[in-house]
Coordinates of N, CA and C in Angstrom, one line a residue:
X29 N 98.7 88.5 72.2 CA 98.9 88.7 70.8 C 99.7 89.8 70.2
X30 N 100.9 89.6 69.5 CA 101.7 91.0 69.3 C 100.4 92.1 68.6
X31 N 101.0 93.2 68.4 CA 99.8 94.2 67.5 C 100.1 94.3 66.2
X32 N 99.1 94.0 65.7 CA 99.1 93.8 64.4 C 99.4 94.7 63.7
X33 N 99.1 96.0 63.7 CA 100.3 97.2 63.1 C 101.8 97.4 63.3
X34 N 102.0 97.3 64.9 CA 103.1 97.1 64.9 C 104.0 96.0 64.1
X35 N 103.7 94.8 63.9 CA 104.2 93.9 63.9 C 104.3 94.4 61.7
X36 N 103.3 94.8 61.4 CA 103.4 95.4 59.8 C 104.3 96.4 59.8
X37 N 104.2 97.2 60.7 CA 105.4 98.2 60.2 C 106.8 97.7 60.5
X38 N 107.4 96.7 61.2 CA 108.4 96.2 61.7 C 108.4 95.4 60.2
X39 N 107.9 94.3 59.6 CA 107.8 93.7 58.5 C 108.3 94.7 57.4
X40 N 107.6 95.8 57.0 CA 107.7 96.2 56.0 C 109.0 97.1 56.0
X41 N 109.2 97.6 57.3 CA 110.4 98.9 57.3 C 111.5 98.5 57.9
X42 N 111.6 96.8 57.7 CA 113.0 96.2 58.5 C 114.0 96.7 58.0
X43 N 114.9 96.8 56.4 CA 115.9 97.6 56.2 C 116.1 98.9 56.4
X44 N 114.8 100.0 56.7 CA 115.0 101.1 57.1 C 115.2 101.2 58.5
X45 N 114.9 100.5 59.6 CA 115.1 100.5 60.8 C 116.4 99.9 61.5
X46 N 116.7 98.9 60.8 CA 117.9 98.5 60.7 C 119.5 99.5 60.1
X47 N 119.0 100.1 59.0 CA 120.1 101.2 59.2 C 120.0 102.5 60.0
X48 N 118.9 102.7 60.9 CA 118.9 103.5 62.0 C 119.1 103.4 63.1
X49 N 119.3 101.8 63.4 CA 120.2 101.6 64.9 C 121.5 100.5 64.5
X50 N 121.6 100.9 63.3 CA 123.2 99.9 63.5 C 124.0 100.9 64.0
X51 N 124.9 99.8 64.7 CA 125.8 100.2 65.5 C 127.1 99.3 65.2
X52 N 128.3 100.1 65.1 CA 129.2 98.9 64.6 C 130.1 98.6 65.8
X53 N 129.4 98.9 67.2 CA 130.5 99.0 68.1 C 129.4 98.5 69.2
X54 N 129.8 97.5 70.3 CA 128.1 97.3 71.1 C 128.5 98.5 72.3
X55 N 126.9 98.9 72.7 CA 127.1 100.0 73.3 C 127.1 100.0 74.8
X56 N 127.4 101.2 75.7 CA 127.8 100.7 76.9 C 126.9 100.1 77.7
X57 N 125.5 100.2 77.4 CA 124.3 99.1 77.9 C 124.6 97.8 77.7
X58 N 124.9 97.1 76.2 CA 125.3 96.0 76.1 C 126.9 95.5 76.7
X59 N 127.9 96.5 76.7 CA 129.0 96.2 77.2 C 128.9 95.4 78.7
X60 N 128.2 96.3 79.7 CA 127.9 96.6 81.3 C 127.3 94.7 81.5
X61 N 126.3 94.9 80.4 CA 125.6 93.3 80.7 C 126.2 91.9 80.2
X62 N 127.0 92.3 79.3 CA 128.2 91.6 78.7 C 129.0 91.0 79.8
X63 N 129.3 92.5 80.5 CA 130.5 91.7 81.6 C 129.8 90.9 82.8
X64 N 128.8 90.5 83.1 CA 128.3 90.6 83.9 C 127.9 88.6 83.8
X65 N 128.0 88.3 82.6 CA 128.0 86.8 82.1 C 129.1 86.2 82.0
X66 N 128.7 84.7 82.3 CA 130.1 83.8 81.7 C 130.6 83.7 80.9
X67 N 131.8 83.3 80.9 CA 132.2 82.6 79.5 C 131.2 82.0 78.4
X68 N 130.9 82.2 77.2 CA 130.5 81.6 76.2 C 128.7 81.2 77.0
X69 N 128.3 82.2 77.7 CA 126.8 82.3 78.0 C 126.0 82.3 77.1
X70 N 125.0 81.8 77.4 CA 123.5 81.1 76.2 C 122.5 82.5 76.4
X71 N 122.3 83.8 75.9 CA 121.8 84.8 75.8 C 120.5 84.7 74.7
X72 N 119.7 85.0 75.7 CA 118.5 85.2 75.0 C 117.9 86.8 74.3
X73 N 118.1 86.8 73.1 CA 117.9 88.8 72.6 C 116.5 88.5 72.1
X74 N 115.7 89.4 73.1 CA 113.9 89.2 73.4 C 113.4 90.3 72.3
X75 N 113.3 89.9 71.4 CA 112.9 91.5 70.3 C 113.9 91.8 69.8
X76 N 115.3 91.0 68.9 CA 116.4 91.3 68.3 C 116.4 92.0 67.1
X77 N 114.8 92.4 66.7 CA 115.1 93.3 65.6 C 116.1 92.7 64.4
X78 N 116.7 93.4 63.7 CA 118.0 92.9 63.3 C 119.1 92.2 63.6
X79 N 118.9 92.4 65.0 CA 120.2 91.6 65.6 C 121.2 91.9 65.9
X80 N 121.5 93.1 65.8 CA 122.7 93.8 66.0 C 123.5 93.2 67.4
X81 N 122.4 93.3 68.2 CA 123.1 93.1 69.4 C 123.3 91.7 69.7
X82 N 122.9 90.6 68.9 CA 123.4 89.5 69.2 C 124.8 89.2 68.3
X83 N 125.1 90.1 67.4 CA 126.2 89.7 66.5 C 127.5 90.4 67.4
X84 N 127.0 91.9 68.2 CA 128.1 91.8 69.7 C 128.5 90.9 70.4
X85 N 127.6 90.3 70.8 CA 127.7 89.1 71.7 C 128.1 87.9 71.2
X86 N 127.8 87.6 70.2 CA 128.4 86.5 69.4 C 130.2 86.5 69.3
X87 N 130.2 88.0 68.3 CA 131.6 88.1 68.6 C 132.5 88.4 69.8
X88 N 131.9 88.8 71.2 CA 132.4 88.6 72.4 C 132.5 87.1 73.0
X89 N 132.0 85.8 71.8 CA 132.4 84.9 72.5 C 131.0 84.2 73.3
X90 N 130.0 85.1 73.2 CA 128.6 84.4 73.8 C 127.7 83.9 72.8
X91 N 126.6 83.3 73.6 CA 125.7 82.5 72.3 C 124.6 82.8 72.4
X92 N 124.4 83.8 71.7 CA 122.9 84.3 71.6 C 121.5 83.6 70.9
X93 N 120.4 83.9 71.5 CA 119.5 83.0 71.0 C 118.6 84.3 70.2
X94 N 118.6 85.0 69.0 CA 117.9 86.0 68.8 C 116.7 85.6 68.4
X95 N 115.5 86.2 68.8 CA 114.2 86.1 68.6 C 113.2 87.2 68.2
X96 N 112.6 87.4 67.1 CA 111.5 88.6 67.2 C 110.1 87.7 66.6
X97 N 109.1 89.1 66.9 CA 107.7 88.3 66.5 C 107.6 88.9 64.8
X98 N 108.5 89.6 64.4 CA 108.2 90.3 62.8 C 109.2 89.3 62.1
X99 N 108.5 89.0 61.1 CA 109.4 87.8 60.3 C 110.0 88.4 59.6
X100 N 109.5 89.5 58.9 CA 110.7 90.6 58.1 C 112.1 91.0 59.2
X101 N 112.2 91.1 60.3 CA 113.2 91.1 61.3 C 113.9 90.2 61.4
X102 N 113.4 89.0 61.5 CA 114.1 87.5 61.1 C 115.1 87.2 60.2
X103 N 113.9 87.6 58.9 CA 114.8 87.4 57.6 C 115.7 88.2 57.4
X104 N 115.7 89.5 57.6 CA 116.6 90.4 57.4 C 118.2 90.2 58.4
X105 N 117.5 90.0 59.6 CA 118.8 89.6 60.5 C 119.4 87.9 59.8
X106 N 118.7 87.0 59.7 CA 119.6 86.1 59.1 C 119.9 85.7 57.6
X107 N 119.7 86.9 56.6 CA 120.2 87.3 55.5 C 121.5 87.8 55.7
X108 N 121.7 88.8 56.7 CA 122.8 89.6 57.0 C 123.5 89.1 57.9
X109 N 123.7 88.1 58.4 CA 124.3 87.8 59.8 C 124.5 86.4 60.4
X110 N 124.0 85.9 59.4 CA 124.0 84.1 59.4 C 123.4 83.9 60.8
X111 N 122.9 84.4 61.5 CA 122.7 84.3 62.9 C 121.9 83.5 63.6
X112 N 120.5 82.7 62.7 CA 120.0 81.5 63.2 C 118.7 82.6 64.3
X113 N 118.4 83.8 63.8 CA 117.1 84.3 64.5 C 115.9 83.6 63.9
X114 N 115.1 83.5 65.1 CA 113.9 83.0 64.8 C 112.5 83.5 65.2
X115 N 111.4 83.0 65.1 CA 110.0 83.8 65.3 C 109.8 83.1 66.4
X116 N 109.2 84.5 67.5 CA 108.7 84.2 68.6 C 108.0 85.4 69.3
X117 N 107.2 85.1 70.0 CA 106.8 86.0 70.5 C 106.5 86.6 71.8
X118 N 106.2 87.6 72.7 CA 106.4 87.0 74.2 C 105.5 86.2 74.9
X119 N 104.7 86.3 74.1 CA 103.3 85.2 74.4 C 103.8 83.6 74.3
X120 N 104.8 83.7 73.6 CA 105.3 81.9 73.3 C 106.6 81.7 74.2
X121 N 107.1 82.6 75.2 CA 108.0 82.3 76.5 C 108.0 81.1 76.9
X122 N 108.4 80.0 77.1 CA 108.1 79.0 77.5 C 109.4 78.2 78.5
X123 N 110.4 78.7 78.1 CA 111.6 77.9 78.5 C 111.6 78.3 80.0
X124 N 112.6 77.1 80.8 CA 113.0 77.1 81.8 C 114.5 76.4 81.8
X125 N 115.1 77.6 82.7 CA 116.3 77.8 83.2 C 117.1 77.2 81.9
X126 N 116.9 78.0 80.8 CA 117.5 77.9 79.6 C 118.7 78.8 79.8
X127 N 118.7 79.9 80.0 CA 119.4 81.0 79.7 C 120.3 81.5 80.5
X128 N 121.5 82.3 80.6 CA 122.2 83.0 81.8 C 121.9 84.3 81.5
X129 N 121.4 85.0 80.6 CA 121.4 86.3 80.7 C 120.0 86.4 79.3
X130 N 119.0 87.5 79.6 CA 117.7 87.9 78.5 C 118.5 89.3 78.5
X131 N 118.2 89.9 77.3 CA 118.4 90.7 76.7 C 116.8 91.5 75.9
X132 N 116.7 92.6 76.6 CA 114.8 93.2 76.1 C 115.0 94.8 76.1
X133 N 116.0 94.9 74.7 CA 116.4 96.4 74.6 C 115.3 97.1 73.8
X134 N 114.6 98.2 74.3 CA 113.3 98.4 73.8 C 112.4 97.5 73.1
X135 N 112.3 96.6 73.4 CA 111.6 95.5 73.3 C 110.1 95.4 73.7
X136 N 110.3 94.9 74.8 CA 108.6 95.0 76.0 C 108.0 96.3 76.0
X137 N 108.4 97.2 75.6 CA 108.0 98.6 75.7 C 106.4 98.6 74.3
X138 N 106.5 97.3 73.9 CA 105.3 97.0 72.6 C 104.5 95.6 73.2
X139 N 104.6 95.4 74.3 CA 103.6 94.6 74.9 C 102.9 95.3 75.6
X140 N 101.4 94.9 75.8 CA 100.5 95.7 76.5 C 101.0 95.7 78.4
X141 N 100.4 96.5 78.7 CA 101.0 97.0 80.4 C 100.5 95.9 80.9
X142 N 99.3 95.3 81.0 CA 98.5 94.3 81.4 C 99.2 92.8 81.6
X143 N 100.3 92.6 80.2 CA 100.7 91.7 80.3 C 102.0 91.4 80.7
X144 N 102.4 92.7 81.0 CA 104.1 92.8 81.6 C 104.1 92.1 82.8
X145 N 103.8 91.8 83.7 CA 103.9 90.9 85.3 C 104.2 89.4 84.3
X146 N 103.1 89.4 83.7 CA 102.9 87.7 82.9 C 104.7 87.5 82.6
X147 N 105.0 88.2 81.5 CA 106.2 88.1 80.4 C 107.2 88.3 81.8
X148 N 107.3 89.1 82.2 CA 108.3 89.6 83.2 C 108.5 87.9 84.0
X149 N 107.4 87.3 84.5 CA 107.6 85.9 85.2 C 108.3 85.0 84.4
X150 N 107.9 84.8 83.1 CA 108.3 84.0 81.8 C 109.7 84.3 82.0
X151 N 110.4 85.6 81.7 CA 111.5 86.0 81.6 C 112.8 85.0 82.8
X152 N 112.0 85.6 84.6 CA 112.7 85.1 85.1 C 112.9 83.5 85.0
X153 N 111.5 82.8 84.9 CA 111.5 81.3 84.5 C 112.5 81.0 83.8
X154 N 112.8 81.7 82.3 CA 113.8 81.3 81.2 C 114.9 81.3 81.8
X155 N 115.5 82.4 83.0 CA 116.7 82.3 83.3 C 117.0 81.3 84.5
X156 N 118.6 81.2 84.4 CA 119.3 80.5 85.0 C 119.4 81.0 86.5
X157 N 119.3 80.4 87.8 CA 120.0 81.2 89.1 C 121.0 82.1 88.7
X158 N 120.6 82.8 89.3 CA 121.3 84.4 89.4 C 121.5 85.1 87.7
X159 N 120.9 84.8 86.7 CA 120.9 85.1 85.8 C 120.7 86.5 85.2
X160 N 121.2 87.3 84.4 CA 121.3 88.8 84.1 C 120.1 89.2 83.3
X161 N 119.2 90.2 83.6 CA 118.3 90.6 82.8 C 118.4 92.0 82.8
X162 N 118.6 92.7 81.1 CA 118.5 93.6 81.1 C 117.4 94.2 80.1
X163 N 116.7 95.5 80.4 CA 115.5 95.8 79.9 C 115.5 97.3 79.7
X164 N 115.0 97.8 78.4 CA 114.6 99.1 78.7 C 113.4 99.8 77.6
X165 N 112.9 100.7 78.1 CA 111.7 101.2 78.4 C 111.7 102.6 78.0
X166 N 110.9 103.2 76.9 CA 109.9 104.5 77.5 C 109.4 104.5 78.4
X167 N 109.9 106.0 79.3 CA 109.2 106.8 80.5 C 108.2 107.3 80.1
X168 N 106.9 106.9 80.9 CA 105.6 108.0 80.9 C 104.9 107.1 81.5
X169 N 103.4 107.5 81.1 CA 102.3 106.5 81.3 C 101.1 106.3 80.3
X170 N 100.2 105.0 80.0 CA 99.5 104.9 79.5 C 100.1 104.3 78.6
X171 N 99.6 104.1 77.2 CA 99.7 103.3 76.0 C 99.5 104.3 75.0
X172 N 100.1 104.3 74.0 CA 99.7 105.0 72.4 C 100.3 104.7 71.3
X173 N 99.9 105.1 70.5 CA 100.5 105.1 69.2 C 101.4 106.1 68.7
X174 N 102.9 105.6 68.2 CA 103.7 106.7 67.5 C 103.0 107.1 66.3
X175 N 104.0 108.0 65.5 CA 104.0 108.3 64.4 C 103.5 107.8 63.2
X176 N 104.5 106.5 63.1 CA 104.6 105.7 62.9 C 103.7 104.0 63.2
X177 N 102.5 104.8 63.8 CA 101.6 103.5 64.5 C 102.3 102.2 64.5
X178 N 103.1 102.4 65.6 CA 103.6 101.4 66.6 C 102.8 101.4 67.9
X179 N 102.6 100.5 68.8 CA 101.8 100.6 70.0 C 103.0 100.9 71.0
X180 N 102.6 101.9 71.9 CA 104.0 102.0 72.9 C 102.8 101.6 74.3
X181 N 103.7 101.0 75.2 CA 103.5 101.1 76.8 C 104.6 101.9 77.5
X182 N 104.1 102.8 78.1 CA 104.9 103.8 79.0 C 105.1 103.5 79.9
X183 N 106.3 103.8 81.0 CA 106.1 103.2 82.1 C 107.2 104.1 83.2
X184 N 106.7 103.9 84.6 CA 107.3 105.2 85.5 C 108.8 104.3 85.8
X185 N 110.1 105.0 86.5 CA 110.8 104.1 86.7 C 110.3 103.5 88.1
X186 N 109.5 104.3 88.8 CA 109.4 103.4 90.0 C 107.9 102.1 89.5
X187 N 107.3 102.6 88.8 CA 106.8 101.2 88.3 C 107.2 99.9 87.8
X188 N 108.3 100.2 86.9 CA 109.2 99.2 86.1 C 109.8 98.4 87.3
X189 N 110.6 99.6 88.6 CA 110.7 99.0 89.7 C 110.5 98.0 90.5
X190 N 109.1 98.4 90.4 CA 108.3 97.1 91.5 C 107.9 95.9 90.3
X191 N 107.3 96.2 89.1 CA 107.1 94.9 88.4 C 108.1 94.0 88.3
X192 N 109.4 94.7 88.3 CA 110.8 93.7 88.5 C 110.6 92.6 89.8
X193 N 111.0 94.2 90.7 CA 110.7 93.1 91.9 C 109.9 92.3 92.3
X194 N 108.4 92.3 91.9 CA 107.2 91.2 91.9 C 107.9 90.1 90.9
X195 N 108.5 90.1 90.0 CA 108.7 89.3 89.2 C 109.8 88.5 89.7
X196 N 110.6 89.2 90.8 CA 112.1 87.8 91.3 C 113.2 88.5 90.8
X197 N 113.3 90.2 90.3 CA 114.8 90.5 90.0 C 115.2 91.3 91.1
X198 N 116.3 91.5 91.3 CA 117.1 92.2 92.5 C 117.7 93.2 91.2
X199 N 117.5 94.2 91.2 CA 117.7 95.7 90.1 C 119.5 96.0 90.8
X200 N 120.5 95.7 90.2 CA 121.9 96.2 90.1 C 122.1 97.8 89.2
X201 N 121.3 98.0 88.4 CA 121.7 99.2 87.9 C 120.2 100.1 87.0
X202 N 120.4 101.3 87.1 CA 119.7 102.0 86.7 C 119.8 103.5 85.7
X203 N 119.4 103.4 85.0 CA 119.8 104.5 83.7 C 119.0 105.7 83.0
X204 N 118.7 106.6 83.1 CA 118.0 107.2 82.5 C 118.6 108.1 81.5
X205 N 117.9 108.1 80.5 CA 118.1 108.9 79.3 C 116.9 110.1 78.4
X206 N 117.9 110.3 77.5 CA 116.7 110.3 76.2 C 116.9 110.2 75.1
X207 N 116.6 109.9 73.9 CA 117.1 109.3 72.7 C 115.9 109.7 71.5
X208 N 116.5 109.9 70.5 CA 115.6 110.2 68.9 C 115.4 109.0 68.6
X209 N 114.0 108.8 68.4 CA 113.8 106.8 68.1 C 113.5 107.0 66.5
X210 N 113.1 105.7 66.0 CA 112.6 106.2 64.7 C 111.6 106.8 64.1
X211 N 110.5 107.3 64.9 CA 110.0 107.8 64.7 C 110.4 109.7 64.8
X212 N 111.1 109.8 65.0 CA 111.8 111.1 65.0 C 111.2 112.3 66.6
X213 N 111.1 111.5 67.5 CA 110.9 111.9 68.6 C 111.8 111.5 69.3
X214 N 112.4 112.9 70.6 CA 113.2 112.7 71.3 C 112.4 112.3 72.3
X215 N 112.2 111.0 73.2 CA 112.0 110.4 74.3 C 112.6 110.0 75.3
X216 N 112.1 110.0 76.4 CA 113.1 109.9 77.7 C 112.8 108.0 77.4
X217 N 113.9 107.8 78.5 CA 113.9 106.2 78.9 C 114.6 106.1 79.7
X218 N 114.3 104.6 80.3 CA 115.3 103.9 81.5 C 115.4 102.7 81.1
X219 N 117.0 102.4 81.3 CA 117.6 100.9 80.9 C 117.6 100.3 82.7
X220 N 117.6 99.2 82.8 CA 117.8 98.6 84.1 C 118.4 97.4 83.9
X221 N 119.7 97.0 84.7 CA 120.2 95.9 84.6 C 119.9 95.3 86.0
X222 N 119.4 93.6 85.9 CA 119.1 93.2 86.9 C 119.8 91.8 87.3
X223 N 119.8 91.0 88.3 CA 119.8 90.2 88.4 C 118.7 88.8 89.1
X224 N 118.4 87.7 88.6 CA 117.3 87.1 89.1 C 117.6 86.5 90.6
X225 N 116.6 86.8 91.8 CA 116.8 86.2 92.6 C 116.8 84.9 92.6
X226 N 117.7 84.0 93.6 CA 117.8 83.0 93.9 C 118.4 81.9 92.6

């Protein structure tokens, strides 16, 4: 089940959040992810928010499927971009070999740590053979709420590597950095680009 307070924030602050994360161009993480996909690739944008990444993917000739657990974000994405975003939580992932890629950029950090193995296995199942998966998470340990009441799960780089390996992914690239988020804190993060084994 999605955390109710986290969803309430995104429902109520969709426009504010969209303004904060607005990116007129695809960032390097997204460019590198798209470069590994075939022409016209079907891509699940998991936790799409205002669907800015899906817009960049669509502009690049890919076929994005933006989903989010926040109805406020879905409504904003569709009103702004006519992108076909739809309501779907991590728990509802049940596709099989439906996508060439999955983009989960700072979205799975809202899933409870105990649920990550199951969710990552569902993502692997949703991917076609050799499908590409991007994940970005804040680094640290434990679970906590930020200043605007969103629930976060923090992981170490080594722990995320293990979780991805156990779910059947080969890690292609690891990048660490720090970034100021919507809550105003400058937090460390890790982004990993992976390929499904088999």
